């Protein structure tokens, strides 16, 4: 966390009309006078489609977190609270900047965000993102949550083979009234970490001291409006939310103001790209094993000096490093809008129609340390016009008689500013269906879900390798009318204009969609065992998932030196037809050696368009 304390302020105004208070509707009263008084309302169960009185699947335990618990902590991001549960990790969040996807993903048991399922009211949430294919829980409004059910394991036969680590099910609430919530929270930290401050004093690094006051502030406004209609046979609840938060830098905390070395006992930094350039240099010879005949055996690690000469050092213990930590975002700035509605209407005692719509747009910036040359390689002659006199003399002294050199350049782009990845996501989800009672003992549910997410990544202010290769070579640069020499061989010789001229932007967009047709029945069999009735569920599901990502030429070629990889276009999808069945068979009850023994069975047959049939 960015500070030791999180301070929150929440102002809530609730208005009631039609005689009903604006409170969540729970599935079941917490106390009843007798079994005869027990009226089992609709219970959405995670881990099984068999509905039981206790509301939980019996095979695996379910952790339930209700709205009051979430609200009491003042959290406005759903993932923040869920991350307090021991079985949940957040694989992407607002506190990721380097390699951020711009999404918030849940990771059960640390097995990966792609190995668990996210549901809303028991139905799937579509994945989405340029870099992340897991469901983005940014689209779930915290103000609409009645409870969250977390099941780790034991649900693959119920929901599909992709439920390896478990299921997180968000149950949305119905409202009668108007709720307006205005909130603000932030972080406070006292910068008095003596250990880290001593390490930074040894390096001469700057760091903050004393109380930070309130920073990393977030603001949120939400309105929820709901009402029963048709003499209580239906309910419509709509919501709209807005949330924004300020950026928080590593430089605003003493404990994060320097990057530690591997042993954690000293402030380190990057010698791959330092403010004052480092070099690996060797002559180009006919029998050299490296690029252009680079002679590894004659290679030396060198640091540029104030007089433009070169100093030989041991690269295993470099003196010239760059503290890249302070400029990174500890918490990304973010702005999010969401709106939606939930409607249900009882047509008759055997049919209830329902509709769910959700739309979310989210914009965030991920900022990390400046780009750099990161050992970009250039073959250059001794008479390169951009070599200062003392730089050229150093080459002549270190390698007498050589005229051609291979130079790996390690220069940080402090003149051009930090790298930023501008990440945008827009998601839409709609569910419509019909449910009700077939008989006194059996219920059905038929639904169609469609979800779509569009996203983009605009990566700005990164060095482009092909442009750098031209800007350091006088022969190539002078032949290009638009080239500005990148005077990296001169001590502090790089200008802001030269840095900008070799910087570029990479753009990638993606779109993913998921559609699900599902129907199932659940109830109690007309026959059973002496220990009790057999409960069962059975159903069918057809699911289609499509993903398409388009990257520009800069991304595809891997020209951005600060990326370390290239991004290709990607398109594909699959469809699957599935049949599933569950049974709850009571074997023994109220015996001298066992109060209850129940056999839980589940089977799922799946036929994938890509790999054929399989079973769980």
XYZ file of C-alpha atoms in Angstrom, residues 29-374:
346
model
C -34.346 -13.777 7.220
C -31.635 -14.473 9.746
C -34.044 -15.982 12.275
C -37.294 -17.933 12.068
C -39.655 -19.196 14.740
C -39.875 -22.741 13.423
C -39.264 -24.812 10.351
C -42.867 -24.193 9.334
C -42.186 -20.454 9.244
C -39.169 -20.825 6.957
C -39.847 -19.312 3.551
C -36.931 -19.907 1.205
C -36.625 -16.960 -1.156
C -34.453 -17.070 -4.283
C -30.931 -18.097 -3.327
C -28.128 -17.625 -5.872
C -25.588 -20.254 -4.921
C -21.939 -20.241 -5.926
C -20.390 -23.612 -6.726
C -23.596 -25.487 -7.449
C -26.944 -24.908 -9.129
C -28.674 -27.042 -6.513
C -30.484 -24.719 -4.135
C -30.262 -25.653 -0.491
C -31.653 -24.064 2.651
C -28.245 -22.920 3.871
C -27.548 -21.260 0.538
C -24.108 -22.788 0.024
C -22.607 -25.589 -1.996
C -21.661 -28.529 0.195
C -18.622 -29.735 -1.711
C -16.401 -26.729 -1.038
C -16.679 -23.879 1.472
C -17.860 -20.481 0.241
C -16.628 -17.206 1.712
C -19.339 -14.550 1.763
C -18.657 -10.813 2.097
C -21.661 -8.502 2.332
C -22.175 -4.875 1.407
C -21.878 -3.619 4.978
C -18.380 -5.072 5.331
C -17.211 -3.477 2.091
C -18.728 -0.089 2.958
C -17.316 -0.058 6.491
C -13.771 0.088 5.143
C -14.501 3.004 2.816
C -13.234 1.166 -0.261
C -14.374 2.483 -3.626
C -12.456 -0.082 -5.687
C -13.853 -3.592 -5.442
C -10.459 -5.247 -5.859
C -9.032 -3.401 -2.841
C -11.387 -5.078 -0.423
C -11.234 -8.527 -2.031
C -7.446 -8.344 -1.786
C -7.838 -8.456 2.011
C -9.160 -12.009 1.730
C -6.390 -14.608 2.105
C -7.481 -16.658 -0.910
C -7.573 -13.691 -3.311
C -4.740 -11.914 -5.053
C -5.195 -8.947 -7.376
C -3.117 -9.622 -10.460
C -3.717 -6.138 -11.886
C -4.806 -3.086 -9.929
C -4.446 0.694 -9.682
C -1.084 0.139 -7.984
C 0.477 -1.448 -11.079
C 2.297 0.839 -13.494
C 5.209 -1.039 -15.036
C 3.509 -3.571 -17.291
C 0.030 -2.385 -16.312
C -2.927 -3.670 -18.306
C -5.281 -0.942 -17.060
C -7.657 -3.597 -15.748
C -8.400 -5.010 -12.305
C -8.243 -8.810 -12.293
C -8.776 -11.318 -9.509
C -6.342 -14.154 -8.929
C -7.501 -16.977 -6.664
C -4.746 -18.862 -4.841
C -2.120 -17.171 -7.017
C -2.791 -19.545 -9.917
C -3.367 -16.753 -12.438
C -6.276 -14.481 -13.328
C -7.126 -16.614 -16.395
C -7.760 -19.667 -14.222
C -10.781 -18.456 -12.285
C -14.249 -17.329 -13.232
C -16.008 -14.060 -12.400
C -19.805 -14.038 -12.281
C -22.510 -11.412 -11.800
C -25.683 -12.928 -10.387
C -24.375 -16.354 -11.309
C -23.615 -15.496 -14.956
C -20.301 -14.952 -16.664
C -18.485 -11.649 -17.072
C -16.715 -11.198 -20.383
C -12.913 -10.801 -20.488
C -11.293 -7.755 -22.006
C -8.071 -5.831 -22.524
C -5.164 -5.334 -24.891
C -2.863 -7.243 -22.541
C -5.291 -9.077 -20.251
C -7.866 -11.685 -21.256
C -9.271 -12.098 -17.740
C -12.532 -10.388 -16.651
C -12.073 -6.751 -15.667
C -13.895 -6.116 -12.376
C -13.644 -2.356 -12.919
C -17.065 -2.739 -14.534
C -18.676 -3.894 -11.282
C -20.136 -0.961 -9.283
C -19.355 -1.351 -5.579
C -22.535 0.545 -4.639
C -24.699 -2.147 -6.240
C -23.120 -5.151 -4.522
C -25.304 -7.025 -2.042
C -22.653 -9.635 -1.333
C -19.635 -11.361 -2.857
C -19.286 -15.146 -2.751
C -15.821 -16.646 -3.187
C -15.328 -20.353 -3.851
C -11.812 -21.717 -4.317
C -11.976 -24.979 -6.235
C -14.588 -27.630 -6.826
C -16.690 -25.888 -9.487
C -15.313 -26.977 -12.871
C -18.178 -29.387 -13.447
C -20.666 -26.651 -12.599
C -19.286 -23.776 -14.687
C -16.720 -25.206 -17.096
C -13.138 -26.377 -17.369
C -11.756 -22.831 -17.099
C -12.737 -22.751 -13.417
C -9.450 -24.187 -12.186
C -8.815 -21.954 -9.168
C -12.411 -21.093 -8.292
C -15.272 -18.657 -8.718
C -16.026 -15.131 -7.520
C -19.735 -14.344 -7.739
C -20.993 -10.755 -7.330
C -24.635 -10.610 -6.285
C -26.326 -7.338 -7.211
C -29.070 -5.895 -5.001
C -32.572 -4.544 -5.581
C -33.430 -1.117 -4.202
C -36.612 0.681 -3.232
C -35.753 4.357 -2.963
C -32.970 6.720 -3.908
C -29.405 6.504 -2.621
C -26.816 9.197 -3.210
C -23.249 8.574 -2.059
C -20.412 11.091 -2.161
C -17.037 9.904 -0.957
C -13.402 10.866 -0.743
C -10.441 8.849 0.483
C -6.686 9.151 0.456
C -3.478 8.001 2.072
C -1.317 9.465 4.836
C 2.238 8.427 5.598
C 4.937 9.628 7.977
C 8.256 9.478 6.123
C 10.574 8.308 8.890
C 11.978 5.031 7.595
C 15.471 5.335 9.024
C 16.821 2.269 7.256
C 15.873 3.462 3.779
C 16.825 7.059 4.459
C 20.326 5.984 5.542
C 20.748 3.985 2.329
C 19.707 6.983 0.247
C 22.034 9.288 2.195
C 24.904 6.975 1.260
C 24.018 7.385 -2.417
C 23.145 11.071 -2.215
C 19.567 10.474 -3.346
C 16.729 12.879 -2.517
C 13.726 11.627 -0.551
C 10.690 13.087 1.284
C 10.594 13.532 5.052
C 7.858 14.144 7.598
C 4.115 13.800 7.282
C 2.766 13.635 3.743
C -0.661 14.928 4.663
C -3.450 13.455 2.544
C -2.346 12.388 -0.925
C -3.331 9.843 -3.532
C -6.854 11.177 -3.104
C -9.853 9.544 -4.766
C -13.333 10.968 -5.221
C -16.516 9.121 -6.020
C -20.156 10.007 -6.618
C -22.902 7.465 -7.143
C -26.664 7.461 -7.412
C -28.870 4.386 -7.175
C -32.598 4.600 -7.897
C -34.980 1.711 -7.566
C -38.648 0.919 -7.124
C -41.101 -1.937 -7.106
C -43.882 -1.712 -9.649
C -46.970 -3.608 -10.788
C -48.133 -4.115 -7.204
C -44.786 -5.598 -6.202
C -44.527 -8.072 -9.057
C -41.519 -6.267 -10.507
C -38.559 -4.140 -9.546
C -36.338 -1.785 -11.524
C -33.040 -0.551 -10.110
C -30.702 1.779 -12.012
C -27.315 3.204 -11.063
C -24.751 5.715 -12.259
C -21.272 6.199 -10.780
C -18.254 8.437 -11.325
C -14.872 7.917 -9.762
C -11.484 9.579 -10.155
C -8.199 9.390 -8.296
C -4.957 11.355 -8.297
C -1.588 9.936 -9.222
C 0.853 8.930 -6.504
C 4.588 8.733 -7.241
C 7.223 6.479 -5.736
C 9.033 9.719 -4.926
C 6.291 10.615 -2.423
C 7.338 7.831 -0.029
C 10.733 7.491 1.578
C 10.641 3.680 1.488
C 10.106 3.653 -2.302
C 12.336 6.567 -3.337
C 15.202 4.342 -4.402
C 15.493 0.993 -6.094
C 17.289 -1.501 -3.867
C 20.021 -3.773 -5.146
C 19.465 -7.511 -5.368
C 20.562 -8.090 -1.774
C 18.310 -5.326 -0.459
C 21.171 -3.750 1.475
C 21.906 -0.703 -0.684
C 20.224 1.657 -3.099
C 20.976 0.488 -6.599
C 19.883 1.624 -10.009
C 20.180 0.944 -13.705
C 23.517 1.001 -15.479
C 21.748 -0.215 -18.609
C 20.543 3.345 -19.144
C 22.050 6.042 -16.934
C 21.765 9.823 -17.085
C 25.465 10.009 -17.994
C 25.954 7.314 -20.627
C 27.769 4.036 -20.122
C 29.193 2.031 -23.013
C 30.326 -1.462 -23.915
C 32.830 -1.032 -26.741
C 35.005 -3.405 -28.750
C 36.669 -3.209 -32.152
C 35.094 -4.861 -35.174
C 37.397 -7.569 -36.481
C 37.095 -10.173 -39.166
C 36.905 -13.056 -36.708
C 34.735 -11.340 -34.077
C 31.819 -13.440 -32.883
C 29.369 -10.589 -32.294
C 27.365 -8.401 -34.699
C 29.413 -6.880 -37.523
C 32.418 -8.861 -36.249
C 32.260 -7.447 -32.690
C 35.265 -8.824 -30.775
C 33.951 -9.952 -27.371
C 37.486 -10.674 -26.119
C 38.519 -7.037 -26.429
C 35.312 -5.606 -24.989
C 35.505 -2.996 -22.219
C 32.898 -1.328 -20.010
C 33.362 2.472 -20.071
C 31.825 5.529 -18.434
C 31.748 8.938 -20.132
C 33.675 11.595 -18.183
C 33.054 15.395 -17.973
C 35.884 16.018 -20.464
C 34.309 13.528 -22.948
C 36.975 10.917 -22.281
C 36.188 7.311 -21.331
C 36.931 5.636 -17.983
C 37.278 1.850 -17.812
C 35.265 0.225 -14.995
C 34.134 -3.222 -13.863
C 30.555 -3.644 -15.117
C 29.870 -5.938 -12.148
C 30.303 -3.000 -9.802
C 29.366 0.109 -11.813
C 29.627 3.541 -10.219
C 27.347 5.262 -12.722
C 23.769 4.110 -12.177
C 20.370 5.784 -12.529
C 17.782 5.742 -9.737
C 14.706 4.944 -11.799
C 12.259 4.523 -8.902
C 11.028 8.056 -8.027
C 9.357 8.908 -11.318
C 7.220 5.746 -11.461
C 3.544 5.956 -10.573
C 2.857 4.167 -7.303
C -0.859 4.600 -7.970
C -2.063 5.441 -11.457
C -4.432 8.364 -12.119
C -7.767 7.010 -13.189
C -11.249 8.175 -14.161
C -14.212 5.837 -14.450
C -17.866 6.206 -15.424
C -20.440 3.436 -15.165
C -24.183 3.078 -15.457
C -26.675 0.279 -15.738
C -30.002 -1.166 -14.708
C -31.489 -4.384 -13.315
C -35.160 -5.167 -13.977
C -37.312 -8.176 -13.153
C -41.047 -8.714 -13.639
C -43.268 -11.602 -12.638
C -45.449 -12.337 -15.674
C -47.297 -15.119 -13.831
C -46.511 -17.553 -10.997
C -44.464 -19.654 -13.437
C -42.501 -16.981 -15.321
C -40.312 -14.066 -14.209
C -38.611 -12.040 -16.937
C -35.370 -10.253 -16.099
C -32.946 -7.848 -17.741
C -29.464 -6.683 -16.740
C -27.527 -3.935 -18.536
C -24.106 -2.534 -17.609
C -21.809 -0.019 -19.301
C -18.406 1.181 -18.067
C -15.655 3.362 -19.469
C -12.285 3.717 -17.763
C -9.251 5.871 -18.625
C -5.912 5.584 -16.871
C -2.222 6.423 -17.419
C 0.664 4.178 -16.446
C 3.942 6.050 -15.997
C 7.388 4.534 -15.552
C 10.930 5.835 -15.698
C 12.273 7.448 -18.836
C 13.114 5.348 -21.837
C 16.706 4.899 -22.927
C 19.010 3.311 -25.412
C 19.236 0.126 -23.296
